[in-house]
PDB file of C-alpha atoms in Angstrom:
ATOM      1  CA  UNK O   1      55.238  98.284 134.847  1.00 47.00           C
ATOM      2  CA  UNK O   2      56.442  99.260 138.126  1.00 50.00           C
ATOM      3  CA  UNK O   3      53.458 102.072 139.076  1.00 44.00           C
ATOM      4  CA  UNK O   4      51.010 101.808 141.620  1.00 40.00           C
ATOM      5  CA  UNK O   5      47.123 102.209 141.265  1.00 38.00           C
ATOM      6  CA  UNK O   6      46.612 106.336 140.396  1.00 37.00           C
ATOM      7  CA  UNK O   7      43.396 107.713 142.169  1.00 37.00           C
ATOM      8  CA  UNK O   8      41.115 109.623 139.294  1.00 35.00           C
ATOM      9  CA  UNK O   9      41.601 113.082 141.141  1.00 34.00           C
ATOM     10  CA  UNK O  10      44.287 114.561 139.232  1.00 32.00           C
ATOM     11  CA  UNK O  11      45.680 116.887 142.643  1.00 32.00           C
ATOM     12  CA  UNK O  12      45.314 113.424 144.708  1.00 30.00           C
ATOM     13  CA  UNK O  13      47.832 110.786 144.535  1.00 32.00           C
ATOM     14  CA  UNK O  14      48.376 107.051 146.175  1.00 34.00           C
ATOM     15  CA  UNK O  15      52.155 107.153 147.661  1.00 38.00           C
ATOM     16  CA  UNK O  16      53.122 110.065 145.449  1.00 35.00           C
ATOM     17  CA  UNK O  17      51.894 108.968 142.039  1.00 33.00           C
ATOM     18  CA  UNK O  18      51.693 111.490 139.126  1.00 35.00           C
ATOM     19  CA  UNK O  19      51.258 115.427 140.439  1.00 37.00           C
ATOM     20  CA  UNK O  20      52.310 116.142 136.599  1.00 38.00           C
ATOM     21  CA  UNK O  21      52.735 120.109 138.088  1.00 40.00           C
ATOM     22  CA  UNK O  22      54.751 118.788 141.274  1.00 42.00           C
ATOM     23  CA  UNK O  23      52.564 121.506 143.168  1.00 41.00           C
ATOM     24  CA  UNK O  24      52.876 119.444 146.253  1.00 45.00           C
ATOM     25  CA  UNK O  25      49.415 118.045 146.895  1.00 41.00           C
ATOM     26  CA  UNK O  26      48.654 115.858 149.510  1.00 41.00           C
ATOM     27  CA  UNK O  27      49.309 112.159 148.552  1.00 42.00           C
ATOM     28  CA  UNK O  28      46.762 109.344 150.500  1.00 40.00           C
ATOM     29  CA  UNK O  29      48.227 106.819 151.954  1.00 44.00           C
ATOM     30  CA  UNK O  30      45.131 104.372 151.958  1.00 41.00           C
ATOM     31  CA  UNK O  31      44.046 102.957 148.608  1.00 39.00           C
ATOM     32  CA  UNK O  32      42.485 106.399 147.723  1.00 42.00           C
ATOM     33  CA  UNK O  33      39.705 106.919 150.128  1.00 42.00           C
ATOM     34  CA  UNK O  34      38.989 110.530 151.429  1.00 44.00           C
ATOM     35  CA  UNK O  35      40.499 112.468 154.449  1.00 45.00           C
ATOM     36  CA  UNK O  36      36.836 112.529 155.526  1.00 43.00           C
ATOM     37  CA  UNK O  37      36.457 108.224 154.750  1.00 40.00           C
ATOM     38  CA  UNK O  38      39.624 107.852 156.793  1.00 42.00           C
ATOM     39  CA  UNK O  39      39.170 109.732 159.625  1.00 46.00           C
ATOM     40  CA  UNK O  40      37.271 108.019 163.008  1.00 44.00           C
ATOM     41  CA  UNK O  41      36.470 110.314 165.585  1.00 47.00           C
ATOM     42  CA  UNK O  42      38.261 113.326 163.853  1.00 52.00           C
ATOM     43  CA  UNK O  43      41.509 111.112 163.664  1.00 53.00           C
ATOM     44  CA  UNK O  44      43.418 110.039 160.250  1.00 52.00           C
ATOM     45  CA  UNK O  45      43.430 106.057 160.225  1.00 77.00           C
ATOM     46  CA  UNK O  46      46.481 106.184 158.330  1.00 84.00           C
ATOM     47  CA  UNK O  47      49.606 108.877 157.392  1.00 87.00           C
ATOM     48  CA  UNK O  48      48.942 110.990 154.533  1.00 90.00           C
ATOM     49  CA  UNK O  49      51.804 111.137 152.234  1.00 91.00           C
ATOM     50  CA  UNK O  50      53.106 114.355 150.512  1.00 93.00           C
ATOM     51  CA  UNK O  51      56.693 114.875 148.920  1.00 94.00           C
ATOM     52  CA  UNK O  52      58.563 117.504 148.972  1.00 94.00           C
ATOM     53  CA  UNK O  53      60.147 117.171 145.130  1.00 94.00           C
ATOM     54  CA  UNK O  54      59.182 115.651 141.919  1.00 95.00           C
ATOM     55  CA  UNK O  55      62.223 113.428 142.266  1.00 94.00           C
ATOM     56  CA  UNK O  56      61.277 112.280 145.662  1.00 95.00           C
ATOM     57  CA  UNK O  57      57.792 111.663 144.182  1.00 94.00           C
ATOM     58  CA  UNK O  58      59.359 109.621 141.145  1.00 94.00           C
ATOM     59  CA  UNK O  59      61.632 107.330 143.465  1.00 94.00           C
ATOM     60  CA  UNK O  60      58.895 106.459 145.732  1.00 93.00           C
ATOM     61  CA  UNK O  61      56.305 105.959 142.473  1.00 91.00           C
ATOM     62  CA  UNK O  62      58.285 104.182 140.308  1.00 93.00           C
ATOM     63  CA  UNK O  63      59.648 100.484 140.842  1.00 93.00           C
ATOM     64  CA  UNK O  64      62.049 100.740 137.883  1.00 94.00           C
ATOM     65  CA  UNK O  65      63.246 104.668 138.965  1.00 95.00           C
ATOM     66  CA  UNK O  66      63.699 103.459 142.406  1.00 94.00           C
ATOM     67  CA  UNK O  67      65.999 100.469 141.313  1.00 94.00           C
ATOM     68  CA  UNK O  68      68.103 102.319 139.011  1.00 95.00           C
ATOM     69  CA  UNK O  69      68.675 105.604 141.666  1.00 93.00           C
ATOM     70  CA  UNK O  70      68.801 103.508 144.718  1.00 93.00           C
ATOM     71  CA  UNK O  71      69.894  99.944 143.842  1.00 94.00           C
ATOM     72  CA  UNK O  72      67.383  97.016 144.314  1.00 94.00           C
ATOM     73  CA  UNK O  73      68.043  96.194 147.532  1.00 95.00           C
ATOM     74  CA  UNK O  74      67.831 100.281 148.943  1.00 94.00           C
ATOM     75  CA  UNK O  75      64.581 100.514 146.494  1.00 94.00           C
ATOM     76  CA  UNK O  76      63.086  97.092 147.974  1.00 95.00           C
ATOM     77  CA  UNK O  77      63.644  98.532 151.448  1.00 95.00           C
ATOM     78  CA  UNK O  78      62.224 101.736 150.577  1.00 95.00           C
ATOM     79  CA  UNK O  79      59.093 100.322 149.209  1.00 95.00           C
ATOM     80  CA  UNK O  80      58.274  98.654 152.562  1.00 94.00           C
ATOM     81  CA  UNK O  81      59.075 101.649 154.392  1.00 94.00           C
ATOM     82  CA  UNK O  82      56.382 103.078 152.483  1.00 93.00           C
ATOM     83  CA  UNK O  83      54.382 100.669 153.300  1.00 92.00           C
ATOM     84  CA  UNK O  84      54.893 100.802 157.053  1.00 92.00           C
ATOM     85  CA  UNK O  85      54.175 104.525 156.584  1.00 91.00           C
ATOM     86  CA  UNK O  86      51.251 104.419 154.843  1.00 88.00           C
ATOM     87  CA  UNK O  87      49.612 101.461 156.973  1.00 88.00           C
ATOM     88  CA  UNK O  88      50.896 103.598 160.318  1.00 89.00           C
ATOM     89  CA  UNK O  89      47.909 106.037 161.936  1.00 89.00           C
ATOM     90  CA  UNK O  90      51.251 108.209 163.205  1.00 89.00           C
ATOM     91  CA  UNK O  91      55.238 107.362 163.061  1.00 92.00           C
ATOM     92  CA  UNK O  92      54.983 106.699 166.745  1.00 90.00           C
ATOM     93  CA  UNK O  93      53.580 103.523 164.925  1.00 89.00           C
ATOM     94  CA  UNK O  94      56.760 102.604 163.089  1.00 90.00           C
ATOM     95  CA  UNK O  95      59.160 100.080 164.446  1.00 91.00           C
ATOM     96  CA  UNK O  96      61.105  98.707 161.314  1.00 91.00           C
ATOM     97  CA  UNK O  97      63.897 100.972 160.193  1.00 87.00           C
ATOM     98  CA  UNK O  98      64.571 102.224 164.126  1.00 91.00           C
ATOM     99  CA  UNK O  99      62.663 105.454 163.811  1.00 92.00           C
ATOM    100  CA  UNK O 100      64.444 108.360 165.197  1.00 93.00           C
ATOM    101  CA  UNK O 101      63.597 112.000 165.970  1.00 93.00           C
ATOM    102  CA  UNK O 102      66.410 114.690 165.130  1.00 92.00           C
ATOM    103  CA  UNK O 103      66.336 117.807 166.034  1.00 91.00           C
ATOM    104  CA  UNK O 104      68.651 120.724 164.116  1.00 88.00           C
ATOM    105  CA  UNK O 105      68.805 123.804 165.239  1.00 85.00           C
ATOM    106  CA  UNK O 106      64.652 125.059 165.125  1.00 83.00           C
ATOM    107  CA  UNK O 107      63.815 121.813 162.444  1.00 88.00           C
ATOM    108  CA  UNK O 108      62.408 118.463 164.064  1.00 91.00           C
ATOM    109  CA  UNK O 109      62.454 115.633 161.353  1.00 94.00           C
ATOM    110  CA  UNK O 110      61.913 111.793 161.636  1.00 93.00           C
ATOM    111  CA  UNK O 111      64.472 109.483 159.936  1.00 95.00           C
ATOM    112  CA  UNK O 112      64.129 106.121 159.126  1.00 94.00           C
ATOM    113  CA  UNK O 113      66.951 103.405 158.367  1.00 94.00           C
ATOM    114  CA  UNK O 114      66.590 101.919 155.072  1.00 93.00           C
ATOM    115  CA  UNK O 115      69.443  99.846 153.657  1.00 90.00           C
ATOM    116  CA  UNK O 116      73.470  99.989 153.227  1.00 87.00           C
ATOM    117  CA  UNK O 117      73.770 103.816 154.449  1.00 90.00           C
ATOM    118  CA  UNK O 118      70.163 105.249 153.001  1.00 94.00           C
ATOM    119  CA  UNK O 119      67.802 106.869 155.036  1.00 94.00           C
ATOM    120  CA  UNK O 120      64.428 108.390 154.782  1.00 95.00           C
ATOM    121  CA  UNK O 121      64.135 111.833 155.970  1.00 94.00           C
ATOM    122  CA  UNK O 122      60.349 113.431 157.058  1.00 94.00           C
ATOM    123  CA  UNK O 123      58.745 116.396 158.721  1.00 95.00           C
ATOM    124  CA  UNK O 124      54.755 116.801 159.793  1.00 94.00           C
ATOM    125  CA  UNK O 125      52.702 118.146 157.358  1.00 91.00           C
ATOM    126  CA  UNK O 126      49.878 120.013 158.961  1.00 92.00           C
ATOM    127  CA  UNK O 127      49.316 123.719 158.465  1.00 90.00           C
ATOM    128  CA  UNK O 128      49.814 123.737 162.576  1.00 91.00           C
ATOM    129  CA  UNK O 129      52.021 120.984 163.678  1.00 90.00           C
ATOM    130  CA  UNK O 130      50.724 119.301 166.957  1.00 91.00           C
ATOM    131  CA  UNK O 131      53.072 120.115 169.315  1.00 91.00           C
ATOM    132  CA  UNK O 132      53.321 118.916 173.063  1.00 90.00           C
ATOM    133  CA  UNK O 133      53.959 121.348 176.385  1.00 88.00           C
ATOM    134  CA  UNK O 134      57.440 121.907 175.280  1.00 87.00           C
ATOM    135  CA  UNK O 135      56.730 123.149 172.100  1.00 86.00           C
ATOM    136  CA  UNK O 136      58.203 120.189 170.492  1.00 89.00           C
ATOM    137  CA  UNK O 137      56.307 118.197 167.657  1.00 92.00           C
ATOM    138  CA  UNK O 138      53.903 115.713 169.176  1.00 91.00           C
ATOM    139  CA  UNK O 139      54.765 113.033 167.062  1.00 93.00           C
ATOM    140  CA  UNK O 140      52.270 110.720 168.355  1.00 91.00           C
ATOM    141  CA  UNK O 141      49.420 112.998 166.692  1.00 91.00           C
ATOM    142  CA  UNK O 142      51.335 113.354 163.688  1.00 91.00           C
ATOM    143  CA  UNK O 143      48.828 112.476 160.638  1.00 91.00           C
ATOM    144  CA  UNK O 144      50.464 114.067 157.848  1.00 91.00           C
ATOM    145  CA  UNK O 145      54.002 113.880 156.727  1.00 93.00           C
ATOM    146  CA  UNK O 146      56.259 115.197 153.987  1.00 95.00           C
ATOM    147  CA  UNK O 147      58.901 113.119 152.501  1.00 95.00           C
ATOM    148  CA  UNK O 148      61.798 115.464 152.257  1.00 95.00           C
ATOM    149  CA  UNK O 149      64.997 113.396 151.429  1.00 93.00           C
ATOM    150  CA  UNK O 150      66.404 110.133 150.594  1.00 94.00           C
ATOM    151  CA  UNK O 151      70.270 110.625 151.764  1.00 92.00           C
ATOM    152  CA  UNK O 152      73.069 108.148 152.115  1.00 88.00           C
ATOM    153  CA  UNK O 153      75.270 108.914 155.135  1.00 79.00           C
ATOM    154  CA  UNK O 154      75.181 111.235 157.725  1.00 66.00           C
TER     155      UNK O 154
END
């Protein structure tokens, strides 16, 4: 109870399910089709999901794990925000959770609102980031992200 569908390639996961060696693999974010069945005119139809912990992984798996870290509420909230992501070609496409860009120091991450204080917290994923004539991350041809926090606060 509480798990989503598992695709039958042990290194490739729907939303994060079981990486049992938390090596970091690329998660899909569409029902389990292929990079290659996703992609139209060299272009990801939808985000590709990776996480950057084994707890991250587990709270974004796991109904019942979600509920009990994050409260039901947060952990409903987060479960549509995964959603969102996973339906969303880039996170230029998101709109619920008032998507924000923050830059720290040389780091540019993407935060999204969740619920009473709780954010989600990602980066792009690519092995080279798309980046605009500033040097700053093209976000709008942003594929792949990594999930690298759930924080409450600042």
């Amino acid at each position: 109870m509480g798990r989503w569908r598992v695709n039958p390639s042990p290194k490739r996961v729907i939303l994060g399910l079981d990486d049992p060696n938390n090596s970091g693999h690329e998660c899909i974010g569409s029902a389990g089709r292929s990079d290659q069945a996703r992609r139209i005119a060299g272009r990801a139809t939808t985000l590709v999901l990776a996480f950057d912990s084994l707890w991250l992984r587990a709270v974004c798996e796991d109904t019942d794990k979600a509920d009990s870290d994050l409260g039901a509420v947060v952990a409903r909230t987060l479960r549509n925000r995964l959603a969102d992501l996973s339906a969303a070609s880039s996170p230029m496409d998101l709109i619920a959770g008032s998507p924000r860009v923050i830059k720290d120091g040389d780091l540019e991450y993407m935060v999204i609102t969740l619920h009473d204080g709780f954010r989600i917290e990602f980066v792009p994923n690519h092995v080279n980031n798309p980046r605009d004539g500033a040097n700053q991350i093209d976000w709008a041809k942003v594929s792949r992200i990594k999930i690298i926090g759930i924080r409450h606060g600042n």
